[in-house]
PDB file of C-alpha atoms and ligand atoms in Angstrom:
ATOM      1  CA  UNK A  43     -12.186 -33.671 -12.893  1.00 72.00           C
ATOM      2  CA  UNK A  44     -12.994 -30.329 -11.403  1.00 90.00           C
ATOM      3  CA  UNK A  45      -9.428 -28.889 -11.388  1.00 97.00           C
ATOM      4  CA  UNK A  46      -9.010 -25.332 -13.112  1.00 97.00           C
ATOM      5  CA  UNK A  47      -5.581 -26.399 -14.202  1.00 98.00           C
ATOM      6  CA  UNK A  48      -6.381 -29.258 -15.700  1.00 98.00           C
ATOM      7  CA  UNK A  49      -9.484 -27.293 -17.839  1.00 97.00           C
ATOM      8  CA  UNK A  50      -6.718 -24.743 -18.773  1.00 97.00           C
ATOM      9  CA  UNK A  51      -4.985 -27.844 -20.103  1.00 97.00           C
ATOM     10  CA  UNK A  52      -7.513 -29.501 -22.142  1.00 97.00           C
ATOM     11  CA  UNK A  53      -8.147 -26.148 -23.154  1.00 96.00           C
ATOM     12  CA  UNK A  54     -11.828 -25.648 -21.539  1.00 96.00           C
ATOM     13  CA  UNK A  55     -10.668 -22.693 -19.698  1.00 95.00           C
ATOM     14  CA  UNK A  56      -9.576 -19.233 -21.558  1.00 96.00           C
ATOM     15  CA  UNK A  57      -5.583 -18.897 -20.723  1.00 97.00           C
ATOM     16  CA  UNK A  58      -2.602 -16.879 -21.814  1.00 98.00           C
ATOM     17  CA  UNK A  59       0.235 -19.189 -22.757  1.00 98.00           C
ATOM     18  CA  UNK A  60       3.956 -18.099 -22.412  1.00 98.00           C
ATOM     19  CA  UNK A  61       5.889 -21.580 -22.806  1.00 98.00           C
ATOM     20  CA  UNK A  62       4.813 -25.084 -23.480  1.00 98.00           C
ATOM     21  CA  UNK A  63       6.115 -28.117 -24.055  1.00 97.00           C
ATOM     22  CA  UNK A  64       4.733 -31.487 -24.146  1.00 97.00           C
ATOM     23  CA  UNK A  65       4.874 -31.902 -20.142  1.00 98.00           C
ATOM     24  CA  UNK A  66       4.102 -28.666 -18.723  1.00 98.00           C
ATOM     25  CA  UNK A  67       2.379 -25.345 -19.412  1.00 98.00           C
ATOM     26  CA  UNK A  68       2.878 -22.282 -17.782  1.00 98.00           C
ATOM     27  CA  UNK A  69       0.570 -18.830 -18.365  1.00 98.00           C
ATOM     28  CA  UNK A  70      -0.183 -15.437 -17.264  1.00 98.00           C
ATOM     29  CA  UNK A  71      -1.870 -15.473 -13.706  1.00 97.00           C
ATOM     30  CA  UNK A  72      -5.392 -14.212 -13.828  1.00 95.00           C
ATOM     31  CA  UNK A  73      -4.838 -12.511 -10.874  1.00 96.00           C
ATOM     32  CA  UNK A  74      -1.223 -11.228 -10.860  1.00 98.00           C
ATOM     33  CA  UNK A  75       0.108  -8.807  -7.986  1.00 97.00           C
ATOM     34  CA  UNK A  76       2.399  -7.620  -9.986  1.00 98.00           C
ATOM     35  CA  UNK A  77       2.806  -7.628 -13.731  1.00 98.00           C
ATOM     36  CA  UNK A  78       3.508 -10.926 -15.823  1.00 98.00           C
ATOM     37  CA  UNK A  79       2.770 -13.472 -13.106  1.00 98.00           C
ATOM     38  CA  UNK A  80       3.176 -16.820 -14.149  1.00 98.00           C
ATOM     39  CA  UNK A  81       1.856 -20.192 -12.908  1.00 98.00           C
ATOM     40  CA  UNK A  82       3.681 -23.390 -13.785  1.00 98.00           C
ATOM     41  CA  UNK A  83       1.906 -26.622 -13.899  1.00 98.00           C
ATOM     42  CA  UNK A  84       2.691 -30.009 -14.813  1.00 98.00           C
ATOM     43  CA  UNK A  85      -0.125 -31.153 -17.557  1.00 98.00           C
ATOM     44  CA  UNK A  86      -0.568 -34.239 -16.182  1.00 98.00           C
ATOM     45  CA  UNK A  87      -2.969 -33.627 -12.554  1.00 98.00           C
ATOM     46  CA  UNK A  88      -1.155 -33.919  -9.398  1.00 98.00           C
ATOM     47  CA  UNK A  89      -1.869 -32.778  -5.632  1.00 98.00           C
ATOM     48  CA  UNK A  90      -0.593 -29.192  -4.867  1.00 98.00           C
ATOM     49  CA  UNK A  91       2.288 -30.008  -2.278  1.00 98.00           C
ATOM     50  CA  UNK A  92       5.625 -29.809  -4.020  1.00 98.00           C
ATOM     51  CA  UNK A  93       7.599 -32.009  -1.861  1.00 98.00           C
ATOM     52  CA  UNK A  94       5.278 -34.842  -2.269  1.00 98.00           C
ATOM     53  CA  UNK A  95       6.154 -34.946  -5.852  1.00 98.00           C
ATOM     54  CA  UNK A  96       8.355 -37.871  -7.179  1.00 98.00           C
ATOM     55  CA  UNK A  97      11.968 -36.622  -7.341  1.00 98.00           C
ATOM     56  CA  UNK A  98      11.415 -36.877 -11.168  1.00 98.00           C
ATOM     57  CA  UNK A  99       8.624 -34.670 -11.973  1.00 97.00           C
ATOM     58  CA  UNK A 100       9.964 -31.820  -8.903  1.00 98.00           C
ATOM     59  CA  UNK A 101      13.414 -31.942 -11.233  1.00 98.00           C
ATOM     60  CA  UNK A 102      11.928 -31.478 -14.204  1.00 98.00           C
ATOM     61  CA  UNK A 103       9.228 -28.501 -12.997  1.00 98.00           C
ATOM     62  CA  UNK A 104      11.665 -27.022 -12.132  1.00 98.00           C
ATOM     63  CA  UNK A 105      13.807 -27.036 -14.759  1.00 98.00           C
ATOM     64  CA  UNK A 106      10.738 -25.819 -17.138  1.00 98.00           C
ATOM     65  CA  UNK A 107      10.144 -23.123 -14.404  1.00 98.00           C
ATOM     66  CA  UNK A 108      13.568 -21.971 -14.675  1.00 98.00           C
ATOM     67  CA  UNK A 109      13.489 -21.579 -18.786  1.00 98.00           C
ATOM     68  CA  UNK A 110      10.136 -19.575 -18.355  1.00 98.00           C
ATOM     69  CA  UNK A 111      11.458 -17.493 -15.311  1.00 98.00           C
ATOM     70  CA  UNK A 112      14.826 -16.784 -17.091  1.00 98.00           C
ATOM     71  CA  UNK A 113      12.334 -15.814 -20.649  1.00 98.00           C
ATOM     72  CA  UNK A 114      10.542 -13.236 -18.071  1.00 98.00           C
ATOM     73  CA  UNK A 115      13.368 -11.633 -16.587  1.00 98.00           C
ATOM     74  CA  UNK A 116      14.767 -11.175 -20.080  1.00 98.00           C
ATOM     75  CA  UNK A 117      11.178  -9.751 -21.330  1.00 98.00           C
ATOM     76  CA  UNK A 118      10.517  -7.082 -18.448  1.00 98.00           C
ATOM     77  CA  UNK A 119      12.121  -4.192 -18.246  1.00 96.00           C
ATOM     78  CA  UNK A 120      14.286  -3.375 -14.669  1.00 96.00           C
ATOM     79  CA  UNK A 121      13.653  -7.306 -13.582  1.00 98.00           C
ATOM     80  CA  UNK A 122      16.787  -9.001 -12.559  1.00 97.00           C
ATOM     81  CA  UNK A 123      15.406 -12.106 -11.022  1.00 98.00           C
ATOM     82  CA  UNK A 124      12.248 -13.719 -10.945  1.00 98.00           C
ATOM     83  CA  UNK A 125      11.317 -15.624  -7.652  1.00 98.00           C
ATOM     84  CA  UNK A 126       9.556 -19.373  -7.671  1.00 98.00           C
ATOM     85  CA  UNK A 127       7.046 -19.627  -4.696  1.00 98.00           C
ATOM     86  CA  UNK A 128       5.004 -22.825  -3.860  1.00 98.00           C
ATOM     87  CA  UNK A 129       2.233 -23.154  -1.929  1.00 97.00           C
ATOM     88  CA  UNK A 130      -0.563 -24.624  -3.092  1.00 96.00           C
ATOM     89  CA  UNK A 131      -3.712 -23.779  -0.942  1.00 97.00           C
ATOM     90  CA  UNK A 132      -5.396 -21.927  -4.104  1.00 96.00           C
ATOM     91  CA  UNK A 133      -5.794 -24.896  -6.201  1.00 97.00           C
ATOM     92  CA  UNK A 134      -4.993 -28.055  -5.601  1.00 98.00           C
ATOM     93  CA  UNK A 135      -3.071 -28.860  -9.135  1.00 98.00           C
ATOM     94  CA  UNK A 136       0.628 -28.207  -8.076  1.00 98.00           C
ATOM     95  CA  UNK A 137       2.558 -25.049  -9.335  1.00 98.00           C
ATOM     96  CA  UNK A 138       5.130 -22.740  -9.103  1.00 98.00           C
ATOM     97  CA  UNK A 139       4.473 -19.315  -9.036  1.00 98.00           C
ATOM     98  CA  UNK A 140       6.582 -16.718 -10.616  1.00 98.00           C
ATOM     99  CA  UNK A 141       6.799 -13.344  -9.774  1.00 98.00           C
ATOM    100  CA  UNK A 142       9.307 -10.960 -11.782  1.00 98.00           C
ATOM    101  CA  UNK A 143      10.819  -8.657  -9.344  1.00 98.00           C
ATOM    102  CA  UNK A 144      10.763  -5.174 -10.833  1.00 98.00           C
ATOM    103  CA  UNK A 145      13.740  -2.778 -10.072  1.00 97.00           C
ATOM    104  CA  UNK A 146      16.273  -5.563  -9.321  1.00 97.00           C
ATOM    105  CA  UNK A 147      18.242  -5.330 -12.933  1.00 96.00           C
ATOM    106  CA  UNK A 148      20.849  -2.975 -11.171  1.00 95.00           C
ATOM    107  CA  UNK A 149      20.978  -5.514  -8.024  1.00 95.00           C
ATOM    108  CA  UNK A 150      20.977  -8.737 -10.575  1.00 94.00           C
ATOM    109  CA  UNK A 151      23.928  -7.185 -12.559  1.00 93.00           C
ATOM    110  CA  UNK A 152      26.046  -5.601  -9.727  1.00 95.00           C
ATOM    111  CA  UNK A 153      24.915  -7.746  -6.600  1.00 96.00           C
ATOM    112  CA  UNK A 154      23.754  -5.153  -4.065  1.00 95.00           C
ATOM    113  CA  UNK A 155      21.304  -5.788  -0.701  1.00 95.00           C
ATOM    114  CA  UNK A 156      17.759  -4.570  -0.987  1.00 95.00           C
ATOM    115  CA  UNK A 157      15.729  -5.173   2.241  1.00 93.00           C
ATOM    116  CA  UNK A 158      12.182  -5.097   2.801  1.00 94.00           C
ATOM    117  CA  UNK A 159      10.735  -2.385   6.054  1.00 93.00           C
ATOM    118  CA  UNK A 160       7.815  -4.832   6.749  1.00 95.00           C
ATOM    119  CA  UNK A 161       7.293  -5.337  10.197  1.00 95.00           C
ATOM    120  CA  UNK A 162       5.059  -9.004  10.391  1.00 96.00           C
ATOM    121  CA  UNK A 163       5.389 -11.649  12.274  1.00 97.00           C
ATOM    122  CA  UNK A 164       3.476 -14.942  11.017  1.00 97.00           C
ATOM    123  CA  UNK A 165       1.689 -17.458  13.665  1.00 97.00           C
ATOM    124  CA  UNK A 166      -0.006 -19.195  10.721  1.00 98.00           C
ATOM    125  CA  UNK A 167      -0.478 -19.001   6.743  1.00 97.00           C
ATOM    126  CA  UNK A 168      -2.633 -16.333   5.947  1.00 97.00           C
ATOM    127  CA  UNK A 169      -3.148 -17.535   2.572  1.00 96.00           C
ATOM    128  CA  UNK A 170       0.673 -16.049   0.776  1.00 96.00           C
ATOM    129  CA  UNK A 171       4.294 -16.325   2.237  1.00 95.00           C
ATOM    130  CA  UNK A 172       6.510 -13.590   2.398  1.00 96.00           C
ATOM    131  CA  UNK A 173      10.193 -13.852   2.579  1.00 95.00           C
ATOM    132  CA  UNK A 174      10.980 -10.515   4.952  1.00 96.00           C
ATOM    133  CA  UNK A 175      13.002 -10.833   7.650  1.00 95.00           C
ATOM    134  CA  UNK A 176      11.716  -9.805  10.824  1.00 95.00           C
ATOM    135  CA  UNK A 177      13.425  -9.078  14.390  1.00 95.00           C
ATOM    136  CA  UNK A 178      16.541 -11.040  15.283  1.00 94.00           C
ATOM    137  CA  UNK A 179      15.997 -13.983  17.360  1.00 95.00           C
ATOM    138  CA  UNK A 180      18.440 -15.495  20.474  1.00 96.00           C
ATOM    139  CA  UNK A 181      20.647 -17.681  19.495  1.00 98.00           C
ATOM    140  CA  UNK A 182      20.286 -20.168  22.195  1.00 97.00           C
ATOM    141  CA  UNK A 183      16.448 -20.485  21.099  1.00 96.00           C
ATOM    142  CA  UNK A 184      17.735 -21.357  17.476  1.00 97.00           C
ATOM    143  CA  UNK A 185      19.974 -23.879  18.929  1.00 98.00           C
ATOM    144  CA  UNK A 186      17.440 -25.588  20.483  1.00 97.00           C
ATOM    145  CA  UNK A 187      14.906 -25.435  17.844  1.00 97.00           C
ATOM    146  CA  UNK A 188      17.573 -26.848  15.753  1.00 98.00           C
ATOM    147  CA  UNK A 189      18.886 -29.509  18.031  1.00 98.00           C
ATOM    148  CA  UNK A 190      14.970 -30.611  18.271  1.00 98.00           C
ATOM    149  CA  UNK A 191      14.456 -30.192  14.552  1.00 98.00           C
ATOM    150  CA  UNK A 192      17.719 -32.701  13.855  1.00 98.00           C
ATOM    151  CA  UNK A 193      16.701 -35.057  16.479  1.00 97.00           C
ATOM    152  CA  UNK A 194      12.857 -35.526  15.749  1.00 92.00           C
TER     153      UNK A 194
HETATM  154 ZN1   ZN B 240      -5.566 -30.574 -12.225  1.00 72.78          ZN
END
């Protein structure tokens, strides 16, 4: 099979391992945006979309995602918490992401708001999500959107 993930799995593929167990593996991104990165993959090969997962194997990604999120925010200096993203439109071997969120230890220990000042407004997936908020939006529109959403 011509999945990256599965190379790095049978080992065809140079990698940088921070956990393991018999199930999953999760290393260094090659490509981090911000230091220690870390992709978490099941070893067996499955289709990139989270949700389609079996409840089984979503439970227990997670769970391993968790240990290896909770060894990174203990490893990195002035990280707090460590956020999970899925997407799943760079390689189709699901994964959680994991990005330690540098200058949150403060925040993490003594709860305190830190808000982002970017100003975008997404009409489709331009290839990352981002969890900013943007401008406030009427409440009767919400209503509806919800009403639809619970409906459909
Ligand atoms: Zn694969």
């Amino acid at each position: 099979m011509n999945c990256i993930f599965c190379k790095m799995v049978n080992k065809e593929i140079e990698h940088h391992i921070v956990a393991e167990d018999e199930k999953f593996l999760a290393f260094l991104s090659l490509y981090p945006n911000t230091r220690g990165v870390t992709v978490v993959i099941p070893k067996q090969h499955f289709s990139s979309y989270a949700f389609d997962l079996d409840d089984s194997v979503l439970c227990d990604l997670i769970k391993f995602t968790k240990q290896v999120a909770k060894k990174l925010d203990h490893y990195f200096d002035d990280v707090g918490r460590t956020a999970m993203v899925f997407e799943g439109f760079g390689v189709d071997h699901v994964h959680a992401k994991l990005f330690p969120m540098y200058g949150t230890a403060k925040a993490q220990e003594h709860w305190q708001c830190i808000k982002s000042s970017v100003d975008h407004y997404f009409e489709q997936y331009e290839g990352y999500i981002s969890s900013h908020d943007y401008k406030q939006v009427d409440h009767i529109d919400l209503a509806n959107l919800a009403r639809h959403i619970r409906e459909n």
